[in-house]
mmCIF file of C-alpha atoms in Angstrom:
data_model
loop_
_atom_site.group_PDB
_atom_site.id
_atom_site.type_symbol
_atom_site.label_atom_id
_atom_site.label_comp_id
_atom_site.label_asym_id
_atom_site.label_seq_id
_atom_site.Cartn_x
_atom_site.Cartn_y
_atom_site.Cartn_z
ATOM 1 C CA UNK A 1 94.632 -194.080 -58.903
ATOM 2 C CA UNK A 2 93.881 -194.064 -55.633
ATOM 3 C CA UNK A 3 93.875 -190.266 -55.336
ATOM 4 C CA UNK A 4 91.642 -190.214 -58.113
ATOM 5 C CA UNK A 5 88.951 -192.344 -56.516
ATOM 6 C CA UNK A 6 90.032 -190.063 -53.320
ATOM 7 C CA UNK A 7 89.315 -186.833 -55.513
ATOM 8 C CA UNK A 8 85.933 -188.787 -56.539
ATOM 9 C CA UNK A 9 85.066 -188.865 -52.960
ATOM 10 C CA UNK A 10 85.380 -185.285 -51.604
ATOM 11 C CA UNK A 11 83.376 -184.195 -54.592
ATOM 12 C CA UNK A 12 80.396 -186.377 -54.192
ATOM 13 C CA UNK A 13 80.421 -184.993 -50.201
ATOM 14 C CA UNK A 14 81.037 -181.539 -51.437
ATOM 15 C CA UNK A 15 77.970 -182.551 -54.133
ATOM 16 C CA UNK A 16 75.747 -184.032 -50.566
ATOM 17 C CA UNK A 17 76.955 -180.971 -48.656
ATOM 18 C CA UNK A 18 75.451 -178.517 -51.083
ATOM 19 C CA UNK A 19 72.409 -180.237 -51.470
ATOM 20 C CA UNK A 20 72.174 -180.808 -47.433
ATOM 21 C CA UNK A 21 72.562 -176.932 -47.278
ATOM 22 C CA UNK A 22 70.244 -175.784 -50.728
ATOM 23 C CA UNK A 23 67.166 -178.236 -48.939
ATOM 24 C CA UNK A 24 68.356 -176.661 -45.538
ATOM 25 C CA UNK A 25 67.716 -172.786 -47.386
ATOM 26 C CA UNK A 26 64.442 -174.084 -48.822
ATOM 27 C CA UNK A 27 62.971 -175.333 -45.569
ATOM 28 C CA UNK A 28 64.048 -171.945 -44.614
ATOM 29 C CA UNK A 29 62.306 -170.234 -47.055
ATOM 30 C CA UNK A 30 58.900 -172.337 -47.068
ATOM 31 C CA UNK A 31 58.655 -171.320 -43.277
ATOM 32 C CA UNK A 32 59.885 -167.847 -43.767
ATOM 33 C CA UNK A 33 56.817 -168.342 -46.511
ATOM 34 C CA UNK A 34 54.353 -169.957 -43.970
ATOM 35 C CA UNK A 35 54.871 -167.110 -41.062
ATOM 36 C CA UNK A 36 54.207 -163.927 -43.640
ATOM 37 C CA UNK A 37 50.613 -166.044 -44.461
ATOM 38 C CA UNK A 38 50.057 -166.661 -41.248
ATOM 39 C CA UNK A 39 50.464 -163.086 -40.590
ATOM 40 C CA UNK A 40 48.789 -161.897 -43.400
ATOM 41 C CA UNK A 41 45.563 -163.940 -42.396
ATOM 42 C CA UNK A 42 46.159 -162.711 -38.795
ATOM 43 C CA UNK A 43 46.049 -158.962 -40.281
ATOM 44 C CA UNK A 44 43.111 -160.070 -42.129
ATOM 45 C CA UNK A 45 41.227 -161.537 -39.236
ATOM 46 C CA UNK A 46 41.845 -158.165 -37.688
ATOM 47 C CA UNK A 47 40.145 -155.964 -40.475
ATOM 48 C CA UNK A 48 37.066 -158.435 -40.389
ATOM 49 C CA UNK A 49 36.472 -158.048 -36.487
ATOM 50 C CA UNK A 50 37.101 -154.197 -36.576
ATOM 51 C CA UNK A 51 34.557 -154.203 -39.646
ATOM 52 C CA UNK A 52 32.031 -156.077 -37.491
ATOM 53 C CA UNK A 53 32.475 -154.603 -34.279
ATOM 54 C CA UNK A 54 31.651 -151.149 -36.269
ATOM 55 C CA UNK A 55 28.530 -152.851 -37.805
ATOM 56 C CA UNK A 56 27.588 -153.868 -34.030
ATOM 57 C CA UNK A 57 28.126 -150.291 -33.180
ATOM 58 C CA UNK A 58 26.315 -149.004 -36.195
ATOM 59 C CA UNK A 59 23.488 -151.903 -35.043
ATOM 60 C CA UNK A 60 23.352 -150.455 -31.805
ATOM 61 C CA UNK A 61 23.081 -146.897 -32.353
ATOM 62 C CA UNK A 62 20.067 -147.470 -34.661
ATOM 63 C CA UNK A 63 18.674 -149.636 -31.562
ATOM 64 C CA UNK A 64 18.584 -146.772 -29.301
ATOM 65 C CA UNK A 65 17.532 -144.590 -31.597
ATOM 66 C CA UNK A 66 14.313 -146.292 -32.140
ATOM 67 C CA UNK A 67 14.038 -146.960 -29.398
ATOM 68 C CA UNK A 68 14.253 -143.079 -28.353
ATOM 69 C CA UNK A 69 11.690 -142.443 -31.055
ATOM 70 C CA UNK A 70 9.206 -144.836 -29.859
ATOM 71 C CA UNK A 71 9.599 -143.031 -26.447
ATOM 72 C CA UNK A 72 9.145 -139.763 -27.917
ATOM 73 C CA UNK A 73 5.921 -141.240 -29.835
ATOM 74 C CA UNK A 74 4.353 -142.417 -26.466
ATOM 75 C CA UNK A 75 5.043 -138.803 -24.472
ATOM 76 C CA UNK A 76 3.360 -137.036 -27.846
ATOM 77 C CA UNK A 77 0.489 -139.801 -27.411
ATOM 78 C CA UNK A 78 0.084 -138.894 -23.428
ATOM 79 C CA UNK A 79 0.473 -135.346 -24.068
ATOM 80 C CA UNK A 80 -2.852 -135.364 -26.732
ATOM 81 C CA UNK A 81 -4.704 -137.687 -24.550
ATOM 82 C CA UNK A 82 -4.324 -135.025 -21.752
ATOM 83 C CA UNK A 83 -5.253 -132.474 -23.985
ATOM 84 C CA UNK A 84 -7.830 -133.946 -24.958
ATOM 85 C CA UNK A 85 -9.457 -134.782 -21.367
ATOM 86 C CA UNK A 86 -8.919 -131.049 -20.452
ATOM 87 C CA UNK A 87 -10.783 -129.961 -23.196
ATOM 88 C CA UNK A 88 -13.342 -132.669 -22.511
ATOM 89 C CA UNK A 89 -13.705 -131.384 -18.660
ATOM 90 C CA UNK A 90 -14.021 -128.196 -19.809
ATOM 91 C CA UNK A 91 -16.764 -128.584 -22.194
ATOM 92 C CA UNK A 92 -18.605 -130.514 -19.199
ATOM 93 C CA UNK A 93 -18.165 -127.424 -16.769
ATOM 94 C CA UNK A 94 -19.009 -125.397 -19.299
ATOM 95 C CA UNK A 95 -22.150 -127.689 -20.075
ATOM 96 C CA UNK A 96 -22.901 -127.793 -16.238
ATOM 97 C CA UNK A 97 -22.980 -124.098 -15.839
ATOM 98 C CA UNK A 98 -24.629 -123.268 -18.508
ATOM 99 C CA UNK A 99 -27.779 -126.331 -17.275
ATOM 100 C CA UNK A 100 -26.973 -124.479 -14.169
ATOM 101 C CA UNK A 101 -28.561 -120.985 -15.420
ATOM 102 C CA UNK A 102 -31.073 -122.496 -17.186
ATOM 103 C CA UNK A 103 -32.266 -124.173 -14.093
ATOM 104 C CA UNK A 104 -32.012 -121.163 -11.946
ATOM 105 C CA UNK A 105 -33.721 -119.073 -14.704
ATOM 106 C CA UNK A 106 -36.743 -121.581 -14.650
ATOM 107 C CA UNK A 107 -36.934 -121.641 -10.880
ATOM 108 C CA UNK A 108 -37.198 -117.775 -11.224
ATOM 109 C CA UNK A 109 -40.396 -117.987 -13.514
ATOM 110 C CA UNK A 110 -41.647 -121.148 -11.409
ATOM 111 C CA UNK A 111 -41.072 -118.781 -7.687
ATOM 112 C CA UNK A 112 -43.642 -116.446 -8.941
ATOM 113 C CA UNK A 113 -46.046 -118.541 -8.736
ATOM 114 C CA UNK A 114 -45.173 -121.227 -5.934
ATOM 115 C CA UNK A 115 -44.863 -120.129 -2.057
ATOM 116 C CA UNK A 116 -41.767 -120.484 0.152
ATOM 117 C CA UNK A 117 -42.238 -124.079 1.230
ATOM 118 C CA UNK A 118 -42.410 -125.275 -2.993
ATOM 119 C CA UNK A 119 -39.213 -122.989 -3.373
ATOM 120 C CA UNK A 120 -37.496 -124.755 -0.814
ATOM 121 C CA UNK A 121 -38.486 -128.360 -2.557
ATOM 122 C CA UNK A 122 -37.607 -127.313 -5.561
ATOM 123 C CA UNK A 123 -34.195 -126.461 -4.562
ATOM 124 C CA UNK A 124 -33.414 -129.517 -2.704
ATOM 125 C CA UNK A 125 -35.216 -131.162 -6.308
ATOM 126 C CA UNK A 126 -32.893 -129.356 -8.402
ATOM 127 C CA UNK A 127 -29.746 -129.952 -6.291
ATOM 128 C CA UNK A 128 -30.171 -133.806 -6.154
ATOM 129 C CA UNK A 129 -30.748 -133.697 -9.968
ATOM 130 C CA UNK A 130 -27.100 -131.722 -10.654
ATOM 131 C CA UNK A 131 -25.500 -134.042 -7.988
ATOM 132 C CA UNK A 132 -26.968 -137.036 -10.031
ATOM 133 C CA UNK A 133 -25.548 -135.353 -13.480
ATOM 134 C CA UNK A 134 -22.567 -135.031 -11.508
ATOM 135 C CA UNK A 135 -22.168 -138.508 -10.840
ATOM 136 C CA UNK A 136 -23.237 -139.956 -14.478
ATOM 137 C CA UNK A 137 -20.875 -137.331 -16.138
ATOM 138 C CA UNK A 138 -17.894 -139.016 -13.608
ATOM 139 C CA UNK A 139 -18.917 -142.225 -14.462
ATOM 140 C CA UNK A 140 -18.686 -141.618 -17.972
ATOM 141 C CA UNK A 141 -15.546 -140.218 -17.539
ATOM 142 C CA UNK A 142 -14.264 -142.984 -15.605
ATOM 143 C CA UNK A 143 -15.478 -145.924 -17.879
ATOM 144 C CA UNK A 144 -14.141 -144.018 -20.500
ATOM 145 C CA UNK A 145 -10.840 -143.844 -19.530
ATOM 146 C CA UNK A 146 -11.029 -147.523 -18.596
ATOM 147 C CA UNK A 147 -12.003 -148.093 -21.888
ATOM 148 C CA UNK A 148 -8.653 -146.522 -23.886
ATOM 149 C CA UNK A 149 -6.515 -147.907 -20.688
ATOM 150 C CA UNK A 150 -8.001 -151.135 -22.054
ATOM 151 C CA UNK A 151 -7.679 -150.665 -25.680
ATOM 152 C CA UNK A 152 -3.856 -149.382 -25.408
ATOM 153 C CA UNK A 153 -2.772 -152.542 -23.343
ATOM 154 C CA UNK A 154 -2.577 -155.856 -24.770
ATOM 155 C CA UNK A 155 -4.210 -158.688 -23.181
ATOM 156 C CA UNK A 156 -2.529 -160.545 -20.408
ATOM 157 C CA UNK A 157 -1.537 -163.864 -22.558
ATOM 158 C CA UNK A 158 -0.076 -161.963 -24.900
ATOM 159 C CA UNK A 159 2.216 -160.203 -22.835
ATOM 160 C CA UNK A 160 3.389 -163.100 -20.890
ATOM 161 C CA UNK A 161 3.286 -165.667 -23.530
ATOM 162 C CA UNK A 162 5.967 -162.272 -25.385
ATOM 163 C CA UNK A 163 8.100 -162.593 -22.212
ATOM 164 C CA UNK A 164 8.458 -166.155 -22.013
ATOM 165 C CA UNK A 165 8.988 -166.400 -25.716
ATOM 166 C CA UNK A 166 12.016 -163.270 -25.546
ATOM 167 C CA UNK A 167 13.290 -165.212 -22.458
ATOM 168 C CA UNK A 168 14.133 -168.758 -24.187
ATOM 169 C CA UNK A 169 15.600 -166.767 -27.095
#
């Protein structure tokens, strides 16, 4: 009887010790479980911040290039507007010569008729007038420029009130 009971006994550890170890192997497993997720999210984690560092790349490039393309914009924009005021000095040398022959052509058909102290009035006349042409034609040329500085910039406020508004950003 009593090695019955005894028999009973070792069996019902033998039962607990193979359930002890069966929960032990599951544990096991559910961790063994938990660390391939873990590293599975880690891998994915990876991908995502190579994928965005290549669209901050990819960002970046574009960035520069417009910004190279607005530079190249602005050197074809000086390079016209230099152009252009050669050909505008030109034409006004041109324009001052040419007044410049007509002038001396009329002083030839006036001298005929005048004596040396008119000539000599006339001259000094005639000098003071291209001086004075001289000095409008600058002017102009100055207030024009002034004029397309002004229109190219913005105005003052604007600027600033831009650079404070970039700066709390």
């Amino acid at each position: 009887h009593r090695d019955k009971k005894r028999d009973k006994e070792k069996v019902k550890e033998k039962k607990k010790a193979k359930e002890k170890e069966s929960d032990r192997d599951k544990e096991k497993e559910r961790n063994w479980d938990k660390e391939k997720e873990r590293e599975r999210d880690k891998e994915r984690n990876r991908d995502k911040d190579k994928e965005k560092d290549q669209e901050r790349e990819k960002e970046q490039h574009k960035d520069r290039e417009r910004v190279r393309d607005k530079d190249r914009e602005k050197n074809k924009e000086k390079e016209k507007e230099k152009d252009r005021e050669e050909v505008d000095q030109n034409k006004e040398k041109d324009d001052v010569t040419k007044e410049g022959e007509k002038d001396r052509e009329k002083i030839k058909d006036k001298e005929g008729d005048k004596d040396r102290g008119e000539k000599e009035k006339d001259k000094e006349k005639e000098k003071d007038e291209k001086k004075e042409k001289e000095r409008e034609r600058e002017k102009e040329r100055d207030d024009k420029k002034k004029k397309e500085k002004r229109s190219r910039t913005p105005p003052r406020s604007y600027s600033s009130s831009r650079r404070s508004r970039s700066s709390s950003r």
